[in-house]
XYZ file of C-alpha atoms in Angstrom:
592
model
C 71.809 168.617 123.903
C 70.738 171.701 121.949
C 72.212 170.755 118.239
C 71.032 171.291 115.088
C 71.600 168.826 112.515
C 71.781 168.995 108.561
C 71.696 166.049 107.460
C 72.784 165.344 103.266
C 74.005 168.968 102.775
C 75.552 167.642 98.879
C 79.174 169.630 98.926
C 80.658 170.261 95.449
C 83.682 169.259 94.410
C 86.050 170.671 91.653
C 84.846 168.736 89.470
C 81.222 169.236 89.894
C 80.915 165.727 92.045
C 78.966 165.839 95.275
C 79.245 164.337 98.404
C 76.689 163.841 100.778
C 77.517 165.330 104.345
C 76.309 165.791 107.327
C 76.509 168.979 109.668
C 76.066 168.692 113.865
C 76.928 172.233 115.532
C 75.863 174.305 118.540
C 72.541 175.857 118.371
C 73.476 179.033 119.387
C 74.792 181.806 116.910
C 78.066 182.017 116.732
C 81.228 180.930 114.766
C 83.127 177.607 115.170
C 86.167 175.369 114.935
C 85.250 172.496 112.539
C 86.182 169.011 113.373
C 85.542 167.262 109.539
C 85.951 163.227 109.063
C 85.224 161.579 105.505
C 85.151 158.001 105.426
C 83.557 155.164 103.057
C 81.910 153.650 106.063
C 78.360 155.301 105.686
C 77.943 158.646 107.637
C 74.972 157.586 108.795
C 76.100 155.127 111.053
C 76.920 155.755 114.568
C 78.565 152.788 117.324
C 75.864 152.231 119.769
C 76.909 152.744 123.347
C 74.831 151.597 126.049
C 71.791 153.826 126.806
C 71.996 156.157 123.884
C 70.705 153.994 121.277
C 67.813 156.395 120.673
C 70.857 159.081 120.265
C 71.923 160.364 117.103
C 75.354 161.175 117.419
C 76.244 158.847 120.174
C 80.023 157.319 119.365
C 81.999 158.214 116.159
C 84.548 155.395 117.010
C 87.033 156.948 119.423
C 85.117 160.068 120.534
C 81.873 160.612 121.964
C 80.811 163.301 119.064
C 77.959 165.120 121.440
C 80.513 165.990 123.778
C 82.746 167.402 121.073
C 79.671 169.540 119.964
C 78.937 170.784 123.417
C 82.423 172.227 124.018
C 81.703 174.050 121.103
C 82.448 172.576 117.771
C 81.266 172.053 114.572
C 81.306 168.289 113.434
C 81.131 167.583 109.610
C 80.985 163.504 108.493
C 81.167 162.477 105.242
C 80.320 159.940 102.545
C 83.214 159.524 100.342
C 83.192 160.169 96.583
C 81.290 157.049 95.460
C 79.837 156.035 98.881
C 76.282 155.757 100.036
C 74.716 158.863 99.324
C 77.581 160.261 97.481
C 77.955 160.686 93.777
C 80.305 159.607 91.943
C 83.122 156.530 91.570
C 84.850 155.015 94.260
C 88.084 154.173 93.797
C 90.551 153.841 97.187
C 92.361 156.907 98.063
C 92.397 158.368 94.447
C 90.359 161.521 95.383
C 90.890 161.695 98.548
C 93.596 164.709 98.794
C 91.386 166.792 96.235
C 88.200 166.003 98.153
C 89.354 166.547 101.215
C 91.097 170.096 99.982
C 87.690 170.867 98.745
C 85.574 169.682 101.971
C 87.989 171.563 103.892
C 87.730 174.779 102.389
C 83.710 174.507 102.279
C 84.048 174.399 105.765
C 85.875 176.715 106.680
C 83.943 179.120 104.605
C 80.509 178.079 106.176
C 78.707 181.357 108.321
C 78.951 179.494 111.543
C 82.519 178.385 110.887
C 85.003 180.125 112.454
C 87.772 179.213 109.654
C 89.751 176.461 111.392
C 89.684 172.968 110.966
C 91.072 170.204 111.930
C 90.402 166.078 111.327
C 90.146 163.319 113.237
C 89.054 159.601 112.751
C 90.304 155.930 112.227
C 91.235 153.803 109.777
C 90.437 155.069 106.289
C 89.028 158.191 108.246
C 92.536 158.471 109.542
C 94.443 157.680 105.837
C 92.145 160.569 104.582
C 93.358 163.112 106.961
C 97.294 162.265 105.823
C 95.996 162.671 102.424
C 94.840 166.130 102.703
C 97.482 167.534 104.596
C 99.634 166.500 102.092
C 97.779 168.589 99.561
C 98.275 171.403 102.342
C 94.560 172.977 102.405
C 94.908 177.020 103.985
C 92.018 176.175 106.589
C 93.692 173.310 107.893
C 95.079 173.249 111.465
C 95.636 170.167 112.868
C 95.046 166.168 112.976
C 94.186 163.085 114.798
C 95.047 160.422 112.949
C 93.974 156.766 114.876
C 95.478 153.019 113.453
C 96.404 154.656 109.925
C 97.433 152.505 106.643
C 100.435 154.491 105.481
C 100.020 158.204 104.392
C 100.214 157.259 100.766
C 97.575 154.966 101.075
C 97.275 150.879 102.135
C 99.980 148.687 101.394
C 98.748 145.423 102.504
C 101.611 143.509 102.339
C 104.376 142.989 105.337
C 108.010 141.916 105.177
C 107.001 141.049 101.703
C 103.952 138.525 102.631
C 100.459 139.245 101.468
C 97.966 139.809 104.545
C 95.135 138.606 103.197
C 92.869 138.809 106.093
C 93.244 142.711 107.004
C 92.650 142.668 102.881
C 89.375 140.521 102.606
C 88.222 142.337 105.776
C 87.951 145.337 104.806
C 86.844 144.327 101.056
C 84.155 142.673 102.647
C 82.990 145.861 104.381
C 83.668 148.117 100.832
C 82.198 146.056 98.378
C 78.275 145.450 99.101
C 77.945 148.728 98.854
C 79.739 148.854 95.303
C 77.480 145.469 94.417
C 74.594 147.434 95.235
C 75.368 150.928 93.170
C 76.520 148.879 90.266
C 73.102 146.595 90.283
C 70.593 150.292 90.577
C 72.977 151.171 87.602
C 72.458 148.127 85.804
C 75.913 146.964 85.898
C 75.149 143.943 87.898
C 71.892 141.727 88.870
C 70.780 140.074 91.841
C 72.418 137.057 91.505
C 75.907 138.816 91.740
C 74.814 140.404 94.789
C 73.319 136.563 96.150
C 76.903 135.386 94.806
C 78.637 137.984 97.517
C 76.500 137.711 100.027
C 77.380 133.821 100.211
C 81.395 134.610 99.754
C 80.891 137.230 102.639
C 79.260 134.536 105.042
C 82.294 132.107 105.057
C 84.926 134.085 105.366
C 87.335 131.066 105.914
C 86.663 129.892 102.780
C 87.713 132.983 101.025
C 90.935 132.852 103.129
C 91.752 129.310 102.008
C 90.822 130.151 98.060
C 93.670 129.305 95.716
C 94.597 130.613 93.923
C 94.544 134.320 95.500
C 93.912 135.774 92.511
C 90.981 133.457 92.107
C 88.091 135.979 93.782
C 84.935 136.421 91.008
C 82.901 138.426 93.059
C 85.722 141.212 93.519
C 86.297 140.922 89.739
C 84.221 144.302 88.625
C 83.600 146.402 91.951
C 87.038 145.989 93.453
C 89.623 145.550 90.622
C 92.056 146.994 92.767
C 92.610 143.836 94.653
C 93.987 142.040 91.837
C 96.450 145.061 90.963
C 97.581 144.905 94.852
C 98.585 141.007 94.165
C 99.966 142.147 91.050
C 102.647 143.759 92.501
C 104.425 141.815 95.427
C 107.966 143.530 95.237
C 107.918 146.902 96.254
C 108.214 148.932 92.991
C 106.929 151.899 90.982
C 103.379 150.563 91.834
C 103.499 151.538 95.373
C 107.098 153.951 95.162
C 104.871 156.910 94.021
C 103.562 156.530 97.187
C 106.151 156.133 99.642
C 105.336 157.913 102.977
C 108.812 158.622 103.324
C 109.047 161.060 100.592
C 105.301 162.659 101.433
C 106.385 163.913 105.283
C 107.431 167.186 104.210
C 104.536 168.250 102.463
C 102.870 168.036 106.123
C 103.743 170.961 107.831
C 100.883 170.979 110.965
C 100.779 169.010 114.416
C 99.163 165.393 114.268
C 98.035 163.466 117.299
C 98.335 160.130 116.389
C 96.545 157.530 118.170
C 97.222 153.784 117.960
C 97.090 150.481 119.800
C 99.582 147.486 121.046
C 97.067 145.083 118.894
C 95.823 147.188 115.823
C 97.042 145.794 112.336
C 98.476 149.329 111.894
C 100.501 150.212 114.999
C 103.802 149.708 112.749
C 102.399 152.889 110.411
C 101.481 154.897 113.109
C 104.593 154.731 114.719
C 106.916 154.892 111.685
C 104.539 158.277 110.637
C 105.048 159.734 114.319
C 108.561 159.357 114.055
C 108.878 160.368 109.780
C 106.770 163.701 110.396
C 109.796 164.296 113.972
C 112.262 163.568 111.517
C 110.983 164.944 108.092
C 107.720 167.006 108.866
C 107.272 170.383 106.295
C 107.807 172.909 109.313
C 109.056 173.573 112.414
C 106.190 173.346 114.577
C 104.807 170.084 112.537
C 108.454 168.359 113.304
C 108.390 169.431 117.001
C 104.784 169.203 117.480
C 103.748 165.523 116.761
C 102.069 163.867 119.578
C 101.486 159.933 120.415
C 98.984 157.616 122.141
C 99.181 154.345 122.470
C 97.009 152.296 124.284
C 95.954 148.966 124.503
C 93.330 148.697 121.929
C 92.903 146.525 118.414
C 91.373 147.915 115.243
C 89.018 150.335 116.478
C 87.972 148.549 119.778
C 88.393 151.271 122.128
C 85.354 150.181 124.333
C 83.773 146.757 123.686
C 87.040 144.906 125.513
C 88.307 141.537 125.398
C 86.988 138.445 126.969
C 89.831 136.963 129.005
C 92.098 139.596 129.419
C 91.553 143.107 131.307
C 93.585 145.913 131.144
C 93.489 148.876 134.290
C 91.251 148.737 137.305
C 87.669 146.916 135.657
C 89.110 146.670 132.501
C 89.045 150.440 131.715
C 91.635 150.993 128.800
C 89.198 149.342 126.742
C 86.132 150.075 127.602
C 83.493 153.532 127.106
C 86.427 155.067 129.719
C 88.890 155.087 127.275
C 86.715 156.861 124.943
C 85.544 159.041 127.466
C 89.813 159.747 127.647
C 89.834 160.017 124.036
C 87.530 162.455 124.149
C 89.640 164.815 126.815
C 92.845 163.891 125.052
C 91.347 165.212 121.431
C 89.571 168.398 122.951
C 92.571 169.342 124.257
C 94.649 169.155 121.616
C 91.804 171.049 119.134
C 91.016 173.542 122.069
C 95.192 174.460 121.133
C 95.498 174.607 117.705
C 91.434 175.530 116.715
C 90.893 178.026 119.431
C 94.373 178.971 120.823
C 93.700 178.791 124.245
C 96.555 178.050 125.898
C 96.267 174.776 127.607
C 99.964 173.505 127.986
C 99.508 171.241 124.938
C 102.845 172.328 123.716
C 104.667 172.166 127.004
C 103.522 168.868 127.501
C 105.459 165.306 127.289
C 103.890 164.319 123.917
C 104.318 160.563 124.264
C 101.268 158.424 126.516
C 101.208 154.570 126.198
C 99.726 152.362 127.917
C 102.246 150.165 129.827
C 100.505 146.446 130.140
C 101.561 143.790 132.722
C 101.270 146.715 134.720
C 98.075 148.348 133.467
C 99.069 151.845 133.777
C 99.182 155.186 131.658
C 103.035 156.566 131.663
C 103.532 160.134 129.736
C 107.297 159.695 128.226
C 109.808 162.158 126.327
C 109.734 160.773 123.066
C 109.002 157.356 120.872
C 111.374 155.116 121.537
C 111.322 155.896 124.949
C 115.420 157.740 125.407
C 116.644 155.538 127.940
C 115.857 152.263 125.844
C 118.697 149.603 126.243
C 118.238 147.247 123.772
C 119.715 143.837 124.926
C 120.055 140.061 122.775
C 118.130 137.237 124.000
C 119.781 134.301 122.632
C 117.992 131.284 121.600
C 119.162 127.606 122.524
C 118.143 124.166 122.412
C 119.565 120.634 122.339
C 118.129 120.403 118.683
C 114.262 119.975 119.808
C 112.306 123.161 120.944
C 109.558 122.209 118.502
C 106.532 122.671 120.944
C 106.492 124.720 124.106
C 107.595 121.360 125.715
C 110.611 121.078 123.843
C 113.711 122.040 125.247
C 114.459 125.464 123.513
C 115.135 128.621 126.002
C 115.948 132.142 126.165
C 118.842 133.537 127.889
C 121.035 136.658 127.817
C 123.996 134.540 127.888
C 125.114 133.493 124.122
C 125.884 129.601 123.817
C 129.275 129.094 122.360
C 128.748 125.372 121.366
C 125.221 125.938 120.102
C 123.264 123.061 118.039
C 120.047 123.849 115.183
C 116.472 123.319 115.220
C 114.724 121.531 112.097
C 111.044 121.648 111.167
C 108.981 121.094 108.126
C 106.674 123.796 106.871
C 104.006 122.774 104.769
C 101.499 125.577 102.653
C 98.860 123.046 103.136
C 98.648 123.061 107.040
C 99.848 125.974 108.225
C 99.586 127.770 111.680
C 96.740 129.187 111.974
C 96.553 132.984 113.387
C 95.667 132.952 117.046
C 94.150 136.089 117.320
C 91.716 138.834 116.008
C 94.293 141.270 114.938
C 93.334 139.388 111.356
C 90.235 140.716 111.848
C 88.941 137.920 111.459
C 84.761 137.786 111.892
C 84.793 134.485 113.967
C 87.296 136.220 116.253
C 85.400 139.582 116.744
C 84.592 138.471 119.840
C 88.977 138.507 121.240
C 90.245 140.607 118.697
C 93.779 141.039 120.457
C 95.711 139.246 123.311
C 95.124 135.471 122.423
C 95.936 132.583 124.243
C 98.854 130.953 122.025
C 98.946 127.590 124.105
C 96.946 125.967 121.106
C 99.612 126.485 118.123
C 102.510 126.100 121.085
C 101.088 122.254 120.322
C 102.644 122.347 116.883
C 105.948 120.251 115.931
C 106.322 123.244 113.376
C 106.526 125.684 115.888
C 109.469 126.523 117.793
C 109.203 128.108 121.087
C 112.459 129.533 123.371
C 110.957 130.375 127.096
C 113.444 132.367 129.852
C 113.723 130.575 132.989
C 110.405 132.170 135.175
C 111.765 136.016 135.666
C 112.941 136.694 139.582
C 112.531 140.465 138.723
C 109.949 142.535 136.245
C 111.568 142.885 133.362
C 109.971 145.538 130.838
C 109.824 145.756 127.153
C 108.842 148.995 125.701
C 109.370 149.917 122.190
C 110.421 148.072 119.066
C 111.591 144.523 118.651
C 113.910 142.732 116.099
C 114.367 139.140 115.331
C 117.748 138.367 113.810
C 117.990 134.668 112.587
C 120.462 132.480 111.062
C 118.678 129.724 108.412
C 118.604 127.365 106.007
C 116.064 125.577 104.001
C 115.459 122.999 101.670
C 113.634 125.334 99.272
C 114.263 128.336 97.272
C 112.254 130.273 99.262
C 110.317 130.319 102.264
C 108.499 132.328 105.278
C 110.233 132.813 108.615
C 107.992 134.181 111.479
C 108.110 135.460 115.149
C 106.006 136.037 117.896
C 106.821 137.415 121.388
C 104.461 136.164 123.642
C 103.921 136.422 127.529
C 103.652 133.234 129.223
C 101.758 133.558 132.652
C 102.344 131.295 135.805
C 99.492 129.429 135.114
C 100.498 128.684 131.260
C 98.227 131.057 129.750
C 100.815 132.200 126.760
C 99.701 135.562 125.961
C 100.370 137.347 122.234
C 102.272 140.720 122.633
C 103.816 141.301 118.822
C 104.928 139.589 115.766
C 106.341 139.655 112.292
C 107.431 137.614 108.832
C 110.011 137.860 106.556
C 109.771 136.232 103.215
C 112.821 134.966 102.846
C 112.945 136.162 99.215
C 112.861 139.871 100.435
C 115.977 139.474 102.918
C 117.768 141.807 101.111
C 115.440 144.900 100.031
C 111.479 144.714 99.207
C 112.377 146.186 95.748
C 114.898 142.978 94.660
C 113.743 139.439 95.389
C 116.419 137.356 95.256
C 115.865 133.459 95.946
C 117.537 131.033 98.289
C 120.278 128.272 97.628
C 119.189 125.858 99.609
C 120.624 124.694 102.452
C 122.715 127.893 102.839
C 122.780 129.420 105.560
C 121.410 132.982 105.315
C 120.525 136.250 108.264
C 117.434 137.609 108.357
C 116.227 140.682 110.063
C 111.989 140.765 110.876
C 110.747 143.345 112.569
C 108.886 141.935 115.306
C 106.762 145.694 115.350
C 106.860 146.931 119.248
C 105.250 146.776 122.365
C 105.061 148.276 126.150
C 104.698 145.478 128.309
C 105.983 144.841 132.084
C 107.016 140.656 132.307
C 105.869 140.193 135.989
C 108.068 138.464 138.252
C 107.086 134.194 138.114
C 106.362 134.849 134.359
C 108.056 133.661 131.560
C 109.292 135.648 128.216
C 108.824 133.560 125.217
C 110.251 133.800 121.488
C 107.750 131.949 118.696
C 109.702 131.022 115.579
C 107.979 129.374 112.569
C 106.852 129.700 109.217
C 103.382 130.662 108.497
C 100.627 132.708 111.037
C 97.862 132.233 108.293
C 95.569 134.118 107.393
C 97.336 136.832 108.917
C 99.772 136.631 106.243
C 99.392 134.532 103.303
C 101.257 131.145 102.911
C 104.183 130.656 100.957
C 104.143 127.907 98.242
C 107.985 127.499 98.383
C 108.415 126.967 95.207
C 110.140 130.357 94.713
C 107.227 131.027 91.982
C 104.517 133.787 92.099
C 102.595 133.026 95.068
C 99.332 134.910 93.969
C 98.909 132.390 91.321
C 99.732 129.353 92.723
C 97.785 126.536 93.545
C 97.602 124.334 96.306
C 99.161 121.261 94.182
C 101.902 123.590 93.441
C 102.711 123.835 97.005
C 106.071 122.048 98.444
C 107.043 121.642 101.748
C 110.416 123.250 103.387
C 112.593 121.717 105.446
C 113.460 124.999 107.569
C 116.891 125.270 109.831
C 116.752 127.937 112.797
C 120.627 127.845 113.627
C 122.282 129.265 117.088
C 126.081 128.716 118.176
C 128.548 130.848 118.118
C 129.041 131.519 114.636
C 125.298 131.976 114.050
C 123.851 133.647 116.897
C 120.099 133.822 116.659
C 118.943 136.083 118.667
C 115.922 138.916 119.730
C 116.377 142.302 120.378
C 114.433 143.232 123.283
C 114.072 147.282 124.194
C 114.230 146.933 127.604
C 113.287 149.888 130.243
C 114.955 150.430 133.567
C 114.297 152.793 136.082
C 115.101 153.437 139.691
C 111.508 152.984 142.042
């Protein structure tokens, strides 16, 4: 490809900082559409894709980058304030509106720019995008934000549990890096980085450290950690940056991108539909556009090992980059260069629909004709264990009986699955085989009878439970999982609920034990097709650790707890008619 490349151009920023960026574009003279991404990743890395290894510019996580150059764009990577070759302090998401106001405007001002820009990128890439466009830079055009933290930056906490894995993940990713600055500065020596290094390689024993607060080698280059456990209830910590109340300082069209397995799918759907509802401007409210595919945190290509999705596996695989690719162009060829391409005409919802492994273009998210129907659970007081006796039906029981099973912090389940990013995971990072945990006596499962028809579930899921418990507060969990003909029991979704937060994130209020409360958890959502002979199963339980962190049930501060504070819970799941327990299934039907 004919490209020249400027590599470490150092961009100003208002306040005399620079960042270290780097500059592909078309050989030829002319002016261009700029495609800019900043992220804290190190611009100089590229994913390696089989035979381009030798290739500069090969993959930029879900686009192949030379392509975008060749159809005639500028691409402009950057080091973060504080990053690699950047000057300056990091600190998450601080600068990021200002610097990306600033980057944008360089850009757009460059000779071979033709003064519109646009963003793209995942992950942090993607949270930086949201935070420029809510500083509303001139130049700016258009986005494609992939698996996003919320807008106003990561709140790593869900139904009002702690994830400590998608936390200590990515720390473990940002912090070498700040080791390493801090030790040429003489702010730290060798033997902090040796100390790191040896927390890094067992990442299971940083999960299981109590208390959570007790992390040294975060101490001085991520402080930030110990503010995010400072805060469990949702207050002015993380109000000030409520996505809710950013969406109308957005007024362009985002393409958001997402997958059934990422950690983030809940964000990126609750920002496509906040920026319908709430966007700055016509066009952004009526242009926002959704994919959804069948990907986890940023594995668009490398797959999964015992489950394929489309004809040779290829939704995940350098195909569905290769779509990625199209999908973006397409959109940018719109809204940088105004050709007129039928992007707005267009149905701007794709998903992937699994069970059946196919691509389906639909009105809007959730799909219109969603019915959304109550699965009732029942047992004869056992459906501990997938061989206990607790089903799944339509039909609500009317003489109903309760299931009973002791949670304790110091064994909980485990997470079954690399959506916790988890490093001895990489290699299945999203539809698990849950037959393992299904073993548990602390895990209750409700199965449907095998399904005489398809049944399809596309869009979001709710869990409403009636409980009790012997403690003052506690964790309640769910997990919808497929469960094949021959057993394999197949993760689609799940959620928690602290029991503390039933109310409102903002107001913990404790239990009385042995009352008998409802609680709401968002299960997230899903597009899947239950084949005929299958099964659809309903995990309820108490803990999906590291995923989320344990509860001590002790009603205490969790963060600062340690393990010989921890109490087990007797929990209660109850179903009969005057507690109905029951999951709210979105289900799709169509004639053909």
């Amino acid at each position: 490809m004919n490209v020249i490349i400027e590599q470490n151009s150092m961009i100003p920023m208002r306040d005399g900082i620079k960042l270290a960026t780097d500059i592909y574009r078309p050989a030829q003279e002319g002016q261009w559409p700029v495609l800019v991404t900043r992220h804290p990743y190190n611009k100089d890395f590229r994913f390696p894709f089989p035979g381009w290894e030798d290739r500069r510019m090969a993959v930029e996580v879900n686009l192949f980058a030379e392509r975008v150059v060749e159809a005639g764009y500028v691409i402009v990577v950057q080091d973060v304030r504080g990053r690699y070759a950047s000057e300056g302090d990091f600190i998450p998401f601080l600068f990021d509106a200002q610097d990306g106001v600033d980057t944008i405007a360089w850009a757009a001002s460059q000779p071979w720019s033709s003064g519109q820009v646009g963003m793209f990128g995942v992950s942090y890439q993607a949270l930086a995008q949201w935070q420029a466009a809510i500083a509303q830079p001139a130049a700016l055009r258009a986005l494609a934000p992939s698996q996003s933290p919320h807008a106003g930056g990561l709140y790593p906490y869900q139904g009002g549990a702690f994830m400590p894995a998608m936390v200590l993940g990515l720390l473990g990713s940002l912090v070498p890096e700040e080791v390493k600055r801090r030790a040429d500065k003489g702010q730290a020596t060798s033997a902090d980085m040796e100390q790191l290094t040896q927390a890094l390689g067992d990442f299971q024993a940083q999960y299981t450290r109590l208390p959570l607060t007790d992390q040294p080698v975060l101490r001085n280059p991520a402080p930030y950690y110990f503010d995010w456990l400072a805060h469990p209830d949702f207050d002015d910590y993380w109000r000030t940056s409520r996505p809710e109340d950013l969406y109308e300082r957005i007024s362009i069209p985002a393409l958001t991108i997402s997958g059934w397995h990422d950690i983030f799918l809940l964000n990126d759907l609750r920002q496509h539909q906040g920026m319908k509802q709430h966007g700055g401007s016509a066009l952004a409210r009526q242009q926002q556009h959704l994919v959804v595919g069948p990907w986890a945190h940023g594995n668009f290509m490398w797959g999964y090992p015992d489950r394929s999705y489309g004809e040779g596996g290829t939704a995940v695989s350098p195909q569905a980059v290769s779509l990625l690719t199209d999908i973006q162009l397409r959109w940018y060829d719109h809204w940088l260069k105004g050709l007129d391409n039928g992007m707005e005409q267009e149905k701007p919802v794709r998903i992937f629909v699994m069970g059946i492994d196919q691509w389906r273009e639909e009105e809007a998210w959730p799909l219109p004709d969603t019915h959304y129907r109550p699965y009732y659970l029942h047992s004869d007081g056992h459906a501990n264990t997938a061989h206990g006796n607790g089903t799944l039906s339509t039909r609500q029981m009317v003489q109903g009986s309760e299931d009973v099973y002791r949670y304790d912090p110091h064994n909980p389940v485990l997470t079954i699955s690399g959506i916790a990013i988890d490093p001895k995971q990489q290699g299945n990072p999203g539809p698990y085989d849950q037959r393992e945990i299904e073993k548990r006596e602390d895990v209750l499962c409700y199965t449907t009878a095998p399904l005489e028809h398809s049944v399809e579930v596309t869009g979001p899921i709710e869990l409403v439970l009636y409980v009790s418990s012997s403690a003052r507060d506690t964790d309640f969990t769910g997990k919808l999982v497929d469960v094949h003909p021959d057993g394999r029991a197949e993760r689609l979704t799940d959620g928690i609920l602290r029991a503390r937060y039933r109310e409102s994130l903002e107001q913990p209020v404790l239990m009385e034990p042995d009352y008998i409360y409802e609680l709401h958890i968002d299960l997230g959502a899903t597009s899947n097709v239950f084949l005929a002979g299958h099964r659809i199963r309903l995990e309820v339980s108490s803990s999906n650790f590291p995923r989320f962190d344990r509860n001590s049930n002790t009603g205490g501060t969790i963060a600062t707890e340690q393990a010989e504070d921890f109490v087990p819970a007797i929990n209660h799941v109850h179903h009969n008619e005057a507690y109905p327990s029951h999951l709210i299934l979105p289900i799709i039907e169509r004639a053909g």
